[in-house]
CSV table of C-alpha atoms in Angstrom, one decimal:
chain,number,residue,atom,x,y,z
A,2,MET,CA,19.6,6.2,31.3
A,3,SER,CA,22.2,4.2,33.1
A,4,SER,CA,22.0,0.5,33.5
A,5,GLY,CA,19.8,-0.8,36.3
A,6,THR,CA,18.6,2.7,37.4
A,7,CYS,CA,15.9,5.1,36.4
A,8,GLN,CA,18.1,8.1,36.1
A,9,PRO,CA,17.3,10.2,32.9
A,10,HIS,CA,20.0,10.2,30.2
A,11,HIS,CA,20.0,13.2,27.9
A,12,ASP,CA,21.3,13.0,24.4
A,13,VAL,CA,20.6,16.1,22.4
A,14,PHE,CA,21.7,14.7,19.1
A,15,ALA,CA,19.6,11.6,19.5
A,16,ASP,CA,16.6,13.6,20.6
A,17,VAL,CA,16.8,16.1,17.7
A,18,LEU,CA,17.3,13.3,15.2
A,19,THR,CA,14.4,11.2,16.5
A,20,ALA,CA,12.0,14.2,16.6
A,21,GLY,CA,13.0,15.1,13.0
A,22,LEU,CA,12.5,11.5,11.9
A,23,CYS,CA,9.0,11.3,13.5
A,24,VAL,CA,7.9,14.4,11.6
A,25,GLY,CA,9.7,13.2,8.5
A,26,LEU,CA,7.9,9.8,8.6
A,27,VAL,CA,4.5,11.5,8.7
A,28,ILE,CA,5.4,13.9,5.9
A,29,SER,CA,6.9,11.1,3.8
A,30,TYR,CA,3.9,8.9,4.0
A,31,LEU,CA,1.3,11.6,3.3
A,32,PRO,CA,2.0,11.7,-0.5
A,33,GLN,CA,1.2,8.0,-0.7
A,34,HIS,CA,-1.9,8.2,1.4
A,35,LEU,CA,-3.2,11.3,-0.5
A,36,ARG,CA,-2.3,9.7,-3.8
A,37,ILE,CA,-4.6,6.7,-3.1
A,38,ILE,CA,-7.4,8.9,-1.8
A,39,LEU,CA,-7.3,11.4,-4.6
A,40,ALA,CA,-7.0,8.8,-7.3
A,41,LYS,CA,-9.7,6.7,-5.6
A,42,SER,CA,-7.7,3.7,-6.6
A,43,SER,CA,-5.0,1.5,-5.0
A,44,GLU,CA,-4.2,-0.3,-8.3
A,45,GLY,CA,-0.5,-1.0,-8.7
A,46,PHE,CA,0.2,-2.4,-5.2
A,47,SER,CA,1.1,-6.0,-4.6
A,48,PRO,CA,-0.9,-7.5,-1.6
A,49,TRP,CA,2.2,-9.5,-0.7
A,50,PHE,CA,4.2,-6.3,-0.4
A,51,LEU,CA,1.6,-4.9,2.0
A,52,LEU,CA,1.5,-8.1,4.0
A,53,LEU,CA,5.2,-8.4,4.5
A,54,GLY,CA,5.6,-4.7,5.2
A,55,SER,CA,2.9,-4.6,7.8
A,56,THR,CA,4.1,-7.7,9.6
A,57,SER,CA,7.7,-6.5,9.5
A,58,THR,CA,6.9,-3.2,11.1
A,59,VAL,CA,4.8,-4.9,13.8
A,60,ALA,CA,7.7,-7.2,14.7
A,61,GLY,CA,10.1,-4.2,14.7
A,62,VAL,CA,7.9,-2.2,17.1
A,63,LEU,CA,7.6,-5.2,19.5
A,64,ASN,CA,11.3,-5.8,19.3
A,65,ILE,CA,12.2,-2.3,20.5
A,66,ILE,CA,9.5,-2.5,23.2
A,67,VAL,CA,11.1,-5.6,24.6
A,68,LYS,CA,14.6,-4.2,24.3
A,69,GLN,CA,13.6,-1.0,26.1
A,70,TRP,CA,11.1,-2.4,28.5
A,71,GLU,CA,13.2,-1.5,31.5
A,72,ILE,CA,13.2,2.1,30.3
A,73,VAL,CA,9.4,2.0,29.8
A,74,ARG,CA,8.9,0.8,33.4
A,75,CYS,CA,10.9,3.7,34.7
A,76,CYS,CA,8.3,6.2,33.4
A,77,HIS,CA,6.3,5.9,36.6
A,78,VAL,CA,9.2,7.7,38.4
A,79,LEU,CA,10.3,10.0,35.7
A,80,SER,CA,8.7,13.3,34.6
A,81,ALA,CA,6.5,13.3,31.5
A,82,GLY,CA,9.3,15.1,29.5
A,83,ASN,CA,12.0,12.6,30.5
A,84,CYS,CA,9.7,9.7,29.8
A,85,ILE,CA,8.9,10.9,26.3
A,86,GLU,CA,12.6,11.5,25.7
A,87,ALA,CA,13.5,8.0,26.9
A,88,THR,CA,10.8,6.2,24.9
A,89,ALA,CA,11.1,8.3,21.7
A,90,GLY,CA,12.6,5.4,19.8
A,91,ILE,CA,9.5,3.3,20.5
A,92,PHE,CA,7.2,6.2,19.4
A,93,GLN,CA,9.3,6.5,16.2
A,94,LEU,CA,8.8,2.9,15.2
A,95,PHE,CA,5.2,3.0,16.2
A,96,ILE,CA,4.7,5.9,13.7
A,97,GLN,CA,6.4,3.8,11.0
A,98,TRP,CA,4.1,0.9,11.7
A,99,PHE,CA,1.0,3.0,11.8
A,100,CYS,CA,1.7,4.9,8.6
A,101,PHE,CA,2.6,1.8,6.6
A,102,THR,CA,-0.5,-0.1,7.9
A,103,MET,CA,-2.6,2.8,6.8
A,104,ILE,CA,-1.5,2.1,3.2
A,105,LEU,CA,-2.9,-1.4,3.6
A,106,VAL,CA,-6.2,0.0,5.0
A,107,LEU,CA,-6.5,2.5,2.1
A,108,TYR,CA,-5.5,-0.3,-0.3
A,109,MET,CA,-8.6,-2.3,0.8
A,110,LEU,CA,-10.9,0.7,0.9
A,111,TYR,CA,-10.0,2.0,-2.5
A,112,TYR,CA,-9.5,-1.3,-4.3
A,113,PRO,CA,-10.8,-0.8,-7.9
A,114,SER,CA,-14.4,-2.0,-8.0
A,115,HIS,CA,-14.0,-3.3,-11.6
A,116,LEU,CA,-11.2,-5.6,-10.4
A,117,LYS,CA,-13.1,-7.1,-7.4
A,118,PHE,CA,-15.5,-9.4,-9.3
A,119,ALA,CA,-15.2,-11.5,-12.4
A,120,THR,CA,-17.2,-10.6,-15.5
A,121,VAL,CA,-18.7,-12.9,-18.1
A,122,ASP,CA,-19.5,-12.2,-21.7
A,123,VAL,CA,-23.3,-12.3,-22.4
A,124,ASP,CA,-24.2,-11.7,-26.1
A,125,GLY,CA,-21.1,-9.5,-26.5
A,126,ARG,CA,-21.7,-7.5,-23.3
A,127,PRO,CA,-19.6,-7.9,-20.2
A,128,VAL,CA,-21.8,-8.6,-17.1
A,129,LYS,CA,-20.4,-8.4,-13.6
A,130,THR,CA,-20.8,-11.5,-11.4
A,131,GLU,CA,-20.6,-12.1,-7.7
A,132,ILE,CA,-17.5,-14.3,-8.1
A,133,LYS,CA,-14.4,-12.6,-6.5
A,134,ARG,CA,-11.3,-12.3,-8.6
A,135,ASP,CA,-8.3,-14.2,-7.4
A,136,GLU,CA,-6.3,-11.1,-6.4
A,137,TRP,CA,-9.2,-9.5,-4.5
A,138,ARG,CA,-9.8,-12.8,-2.6
A,139,LEU,CA,-6.0,-12.9,-1.9
A,140,SER,CA,-6.1,-9.4,-0.6
A,141,ILE,CA,-8.9,-10.1,1.8
A,142,THR,CA,-7.1,-13.2,3.1
A,143,LEU,CA,-3.7,-11.4,3.6
A,144,SER,CA,-5.4,-8.6,5.4
A,145,TRP,CA,-6.8,-11.1,7.9
A,146,ILE,CA,-3.4,-12.6,8.3
A,147,VAL,CA,-1.9,-9.2,9.1
A,148,PHE,CA,-4.6,-8.7,11.8
A,149,LEU,CA,-4.1,-12.1,13.3
A,150,PHE,CA,-0.3,-11.8,13.2
A,151,THR,CA,-0.4,-8.5,15.0
A,152,ALA,CA,-2.8,-9.7,17.7
A,153,PHE,CA,-0.9,-13.0,18.3
A,154,PHE,CA,2.6,-11.5,18.4
A,155,ALA,CA,1.5,-8.6,20.6
A,156,SER,CA,-0.2,-10.9,23.0
A,157,ILE,CA,2.9,-13.1,23.4
A,158,THR,CA,5.1,-10.1,23.8
A,159,PHE,CA,3.1,-8.5,26.6
A,160,LEU,CA,2.5,-11.8,28.3
A,161,LEU,CA,6.2,-12.4,28.5
A,162,LEU,CA,6.8,-8.8,29.7
A,163,GLY,CA,4.2,-9.3,32.4
A,164,THR,CA,5.5,-12.6,33.7
A,165,GLU,CA,9.3,-12.1,33.5
A,166,SER,CA,10.7,-10.2,36.4
A,167,SER,CA,14.1,-9.6,34.9
A,168,PRO,CA,14.5,-7.7,31.6
A,169,ASP,CA,17.6,-9.7,30.9
A,170,SER,CA,15.9,-13.1,31.2
A,171,VAL,CA,16.7,-15.7,28.6
A,172,ARG,CA,13.2,-15.9,27.3
A,173,LEU,CA,12.8,-12.2,26.8
A,174,SER,CA,16.2,-12.0,25.1
A,175,SER,CA,15.4,-14.9,22.9
A,176,TRP,CA,12.0,-13.5,22.0
A,177,ALA,CA,13.4,-10.0,21.2
A,178,THR,CA,16.0,-11.7,18.9
A,179,PHE,CA,13.3,-13.7,17.2
A,180,LEU,CA,11.2,-10.6,16.6
A,181,GLY,CA,14.2,-8.7,15.3
A,182,VAL,CA,15.4,-11.5,12.9
A,183,SER,CA,11.8,-12.0,11.8
A,184,SER,CA,11.3,-8.3,11.1
A,185,THR,CA,14.6,-8.3,9.1
A,186,MET,CA,13.7,-11.3,7.0
A,187,LEU,CA,10.2,-9.9,6.3
A,188,ALA,CA,11.6,-6.5,5.4
A,189,ALA,CA,14.2,-8.2,3.1
A,190,PHE,CA,11.5,-10.1,1.2
A,191,GLN,CA,9.0,-7.3,1.5
A,192,TYR,CA,9.9,-5.4,-1.7
A,193,PHE,CA,10.5,-8.4,-4.0
A,194,PRO,CA,6.8,-9.0,-4.7
A,195,GLN,CA,6.3,-5.3,-5.3
A,196,ILE,CA,9.3,-5.1,-7.6
A,197,VAL,CA,8.1,-8.1,-9.6
A,198,HIS,CA,4.5,-6.7,-9.7
A,199,THR,CA,5.7,-3.3,-10.9
A,200,TYR,CA,8.1,-4.8,-13.4
A,201,ARG,CA,5.4,-7.0,-15.0
A,202,HIS,CA,2.8,-4.2,-15.2
A,203,LYS,CA,5.3,-1.6,-16.4
A,204,VAL,CA,3.3,1.3,-14.9
A,205,VAL,CA,3.7,3.2,-11.6
A,206,GLY,CA,0.1,2.7,-10.6
A,207,ALA,CA,-0.8,4.2,-7.2
A,208,LEU,CA,2.8,4.0,-5.9
A,209,SER,CA,4.1,7.4,-4.7
A,210,ILE,CA,7.5,8.4,-6.1
A,211,PRO,CA,7.8,11.4,-3.8
A,212,MET,CA,7.3,9.1,-0.8
A,213,MET,CA,10.1,6.9,-1.9
A,214,CYS,CA,12.3,9.9,-2.7
A,215,ILE,CA,12.0,11.0,0.9
A,216,GLN,CA,12.2,7.6,2.5
A,217,THR,CA,15.1,6.0,0.6
A,218,PRO,CA,17.8,8.4,1.8
A,219,GLY,CA,15.9,8.7,5.1
A,220,ALA,CA,16.6,5.1,5.8
A,221,ILE,CA,20.2,6.0,6.7
A,222,LEU,CA,19.0,8.5,9.3
A,223,MET,CA,16.4,5.9,10.5
A,224,VAL,CA,19.1,3.3,11.1
A,225,THR,CA,21.4,5.8,12.8
A,226,SER,CA,18.6,7.0,15.1
A,227,ILE,CA,17.7,3.5,16.3
A,228,ALA,CA,21.3,2.3,16.6
A,229,ILE,CA,22.2,5.0,19.1
A,230,ARG,CA,19.3,4.4,21.3
A,231,PRO,CA,20.1,2.6,24.6
A,232,GLY,CA,19.3,-1.1,24.8
A,233,THR,CA,19.0,-1.6,21.0
A,234,ASN,CA,21.2,-3.8,18.8
A,235,TRP,CA,21.5,-4.9,15.2
A,236,THR,CA,18.3,-6.9,15.4
A,237,THR,CA,16.4,-3.6,16.0
A,238,TRP,CA,17.9,-1.5,13.1
A,239,SER,CA,18.7,-4.1,10.4
A,240,PRO,CA,15.0,-4.4,9.1
A,241,TYR,CA,15.1,-0.7,8.2
A,242,ALA,CA,18.5,-1.0,6.5
A,243,ALA,CA,17.2,-3.9,4.3
A,244,ALA,CA,14.0,-2.0,3.5
A,245,GLY,CA,15.9,1.1,2.5
A,246,ILE,CA,18.1,-0.7,0.0
A,247,LEU,CA,15.2,-2.5,-1.7
A,248,GLN,CA,13.0,0.6,-1.7
A,249,GLY,CA,15.8,2.4,-3.6
A,250,ILE,CA,15.6,-0.3,-6.3
A,251,LEU,CA,11.8,0.1,-6.5
A,252,LEU,CA,12.3,3.9,-6.8
A,253,VAL,CA,14.7,3.6,-9.7
A,254,MET,CA,12.2,1.2,-11.5
A,255,CYS,CA,9.3,3.6,-10.9
A,256,ILE,CA,11.3,6.5,-12.3
A,257,LEU,CA,12.1,4.5,-15.5
A,258,TRP,CA,8.5,3.5,-15.9
A,259,LYS,CA,7.4,7.1,-15.4
A,260,LEU,CA,9.7,8.2,-18.3
A,261,ARG,CA,8.4,5.3,-20.4
A,262,GLN,CA,4.7,6.3,-19.7
A,263,ARG,CA,5.5,9.9,-20.8
A,264,GLU,CA,7.0,8.7,-24.1
A,265,LEU,CA,3.9,6.5,-24.8
A,266,GLY,CA,1.4,9.1,-23.7
A,267,LEU,CA,0.0,7.0,-20.8
A,268,ASP,CA,-1.0,7.9,-17.3
A,269,ASP,CA,0.2,6.0,-14.2
A,270,PHE,CA,-2.5,3.4,-14.6
A,271,GLY,CA,-1.8,2.7,-18.3
A,272,ASN,CA,-4.7,4.7,-19.7
A,273,PRO,CA,-4.1,7.1,-22.6
A,274,LEU,CA,-3.6,10.7,-21.5
A,275,GLY,CA,-6.6,12.9,-22.2
A,276,CYS,CA,-9.1,10.0,-22.0
A,277,PRO,CA,-11.7,9.7,-19.3
A,278,ASP,CA,-11.0,7.7,-16.2
A,279,MET,CA,-12.2,4.2,-17.0
A,280,GLN,CA,-11.0,2.3,-13.9
A,281,ASP,CA,-14.5,1.8,-12.4
A,282,THR,CA,-16.2,0.5,-15.6
A,283,PRO,CA,-15.7,-3.0,-17.2
A,284,VAL,CA,-15.6,-1.4,-20.7
A,285,PRO,CA,-14.5,2.0,-22.0
A,286,VAL,CA,-17.2,4.6,-21.8
A,287,ALA,CA,-18.1,7.0,-24.6
A,288,GLN,CA,-17.7,10.7,-24.2
A,289,GLY,CA,-20.5,13.2,-24.6
A,290,PRO,CA,-20.5,16.4,-26.6
A,291,ILE,CA,-19.9,18.7,-23.6
A,292,ASP,CA,-16.5,18.9,-22.0
A,293,GLY,CA,-15.8,15.1,-22.2
A,294,GLU,CA,-19.0,14.2,-20.3
A,295,ARG,CA,-19.2,10.5,-19.7
A,296,VAL,CA,-22.2,8.9,-21.3
A,297,PRO,CA,-22.5,5.3,-20.4
A,298,GLU,CA,-26.0,5.4,-21.9
A,299,ALA,CA,-24.5,5.5,-25.3
A,300,VAL,CA,-22.8,2.2,-24.8
A,301,SER,CA,-25.9,0.6,-23.5
A,302,ALA,CA,-28.0,1.8,-26.4
A,303,ALA,CA,-25.4,0.6,-28.9
A,304,VAL,CA,-25.2,-2.8,-27.4
A,305,GLU,CA,-29.0,-3.3,-27.4
A,306,THR,CA,-29.1,-2.2,-31.0
A,307,ASP,CA,-26.5,-4.8,-32.0
A,308,ILE,CA,-28.1,-7.6,-30.0
A,309,HIS,CA,-31.7,-7.1,-31.2
A,310,ASN,CA,-30.7,-5.9,-34.6
A,311,VAL,CA,-33.2,-3.0,-34.4
A,312,HIS,CA,-33.3,-1.1,-37.6
A,313,GLU,CA,-34.7,2.1,-36.2
A,314,GLU,CA,-32.5,4.9,-35.3
A,315,GLN,CA,-31.3,5.2,-31.6
A,316,VAL,CA,-29.7,8.6,-32.0
A,317,THR,CA,-29.9,11.2,-29.2
A,318,GLU,CA,-28.0,14.3,-28.4
A,319,VAL,CA,-25.9,12.3,-25.9
A,320,THR,CA,-24.7,9.7,-28.4
A,321,PRO,CA,-22.6,11.7,-30.8
A,322,LEU,CA,-20.6,8.6,-31.8
A,323,LEU,CA,-23.6,7.1,-33.6
A,324,LYS,CA,-24.2,8.9,-36.8
A,325,GLN,CA,-27.7,9.1,-38.1
A,326,ASP,CA,-26.9,8.2,-41.7
A,327,GLU,CA,-25.0,5.0,-40.7
A,328,ALA,CA,-26.5,1.6,-41.3
A,329,PRO,CA,-27.1,-0.5,-38.2
A,330,SER,CA,-24.6,-3.1,-39.5
A,331,LYS,CA,-21.7,-0.8,-38.7
A,332,GLY,CA,-22.5,-1.1,-35.0
A,333,LYS,CA,-20.5,-4.3,-34.8
A,334,ASP,CA,-17.3,-2.6,-35.8
A,335,TRP,CA,-17.9,0.1,-33.2
A,336,LEU,CA,-18.6,-2.5,-30.5
A,337,GLY,CA,-15.5,-4.4,-31.5
A,338,TRP,CA,-13.5,-1.2,-30.9
A,339,ILE,CA,-15.1,-0.8,-27.4
A,340,ARG,CA,-14.3,-4.4,-26.5
A,341,GLY,CA,-10.8,-4.3,-27.9
C-alpha cells in the first residue's frame, strides 16, 4: 500500500510467509496447551514468565496496530480480501498474544490443588488449611496485573488513535515507540524467571519441548515476516528476536533435564516412573492389589491405627501393605516412609 493512499499493495512472499506463520503459531502452541490439559497440571511454570510474556505480547500487538493504523482505516474502501492481506501482520501478532495468554489461563485452571493451600502437621498427619501458599497467591496477583495492564494500555492506544487525526503525529509515534521498547524489554526479561525456575527444580514440568522446538527456529521467520510489513520498524520485530534467543536457551536446558530424568528414572514432574500420580494428594498414596488401584483408605486406616494405638487388626483386602501378622508398633516405620 503506497504512502498516503488506500491502493492495495500485493506482496506474494510476505502473504505466503505470514499465512504459514499464522498456521505455524497455532500448531506450535497446541502441544503446550494439550500437555497442560492432559497432565491436568501446570506445575513447572514460573508465574513471572507468564506475566512478562503476556504483557510483552500485548504491547507488541498494540505497537503494530498503531504503526499500521493508516492501513486499517483503509479497510472501509478496500475489498475484504485486500483488507485481510493488508492487515495480516496484525492478525499474526494477535494469534501470538492469544495463544500465549491461553497458557496463562490454563496455568491458573490447572494449578495443582495440593500446591494451592498450606498444610499443617496434626498428630503426624498432614491437614490442608485455607491459607494460600505464597506462589499461588503470587499467581493470582500477577494474573490480575496482566488483565489490568491489557485493559489500561489498550484503552490509551485506542483513545490516541481516535483523537489523533494524523497517523504521523508526535504523540502516536512516541506511543508506538514506547510500546515497542516496552515489549522488547519485557520479552528480554521474560525467559529469565523461567530459566531460573527450571534450573532450580531440575525437571521439565509442564513445559512442552515440542512447542519450543517449533518456535525457536520459527522466531527467525517471525522476525522476517514482521520486518517486511509496511509501516513497521525495529521496535515491532525486536521483541520476537529477543524471545527467540532466550527460548533457545530454555529449550537446551529442558533437553538436558529430560536426559537427566531418564537416567534417574523420573517423570517430568520428578515422580519415580511407574508410580501412581501423586500430584493432587499431600502425601503419597498406597496402591491396591488390582492394577495399581489407588487406595487412600489404606493411608487413613494406618494413620488412625498409629494415633490411637489400637491393637486390633485393621486389615482389609484393599490394604495389602499392612500384613496381618505384624505388630502395630511397626506402623510408625511405615508412616515414616510415607511422610519421607
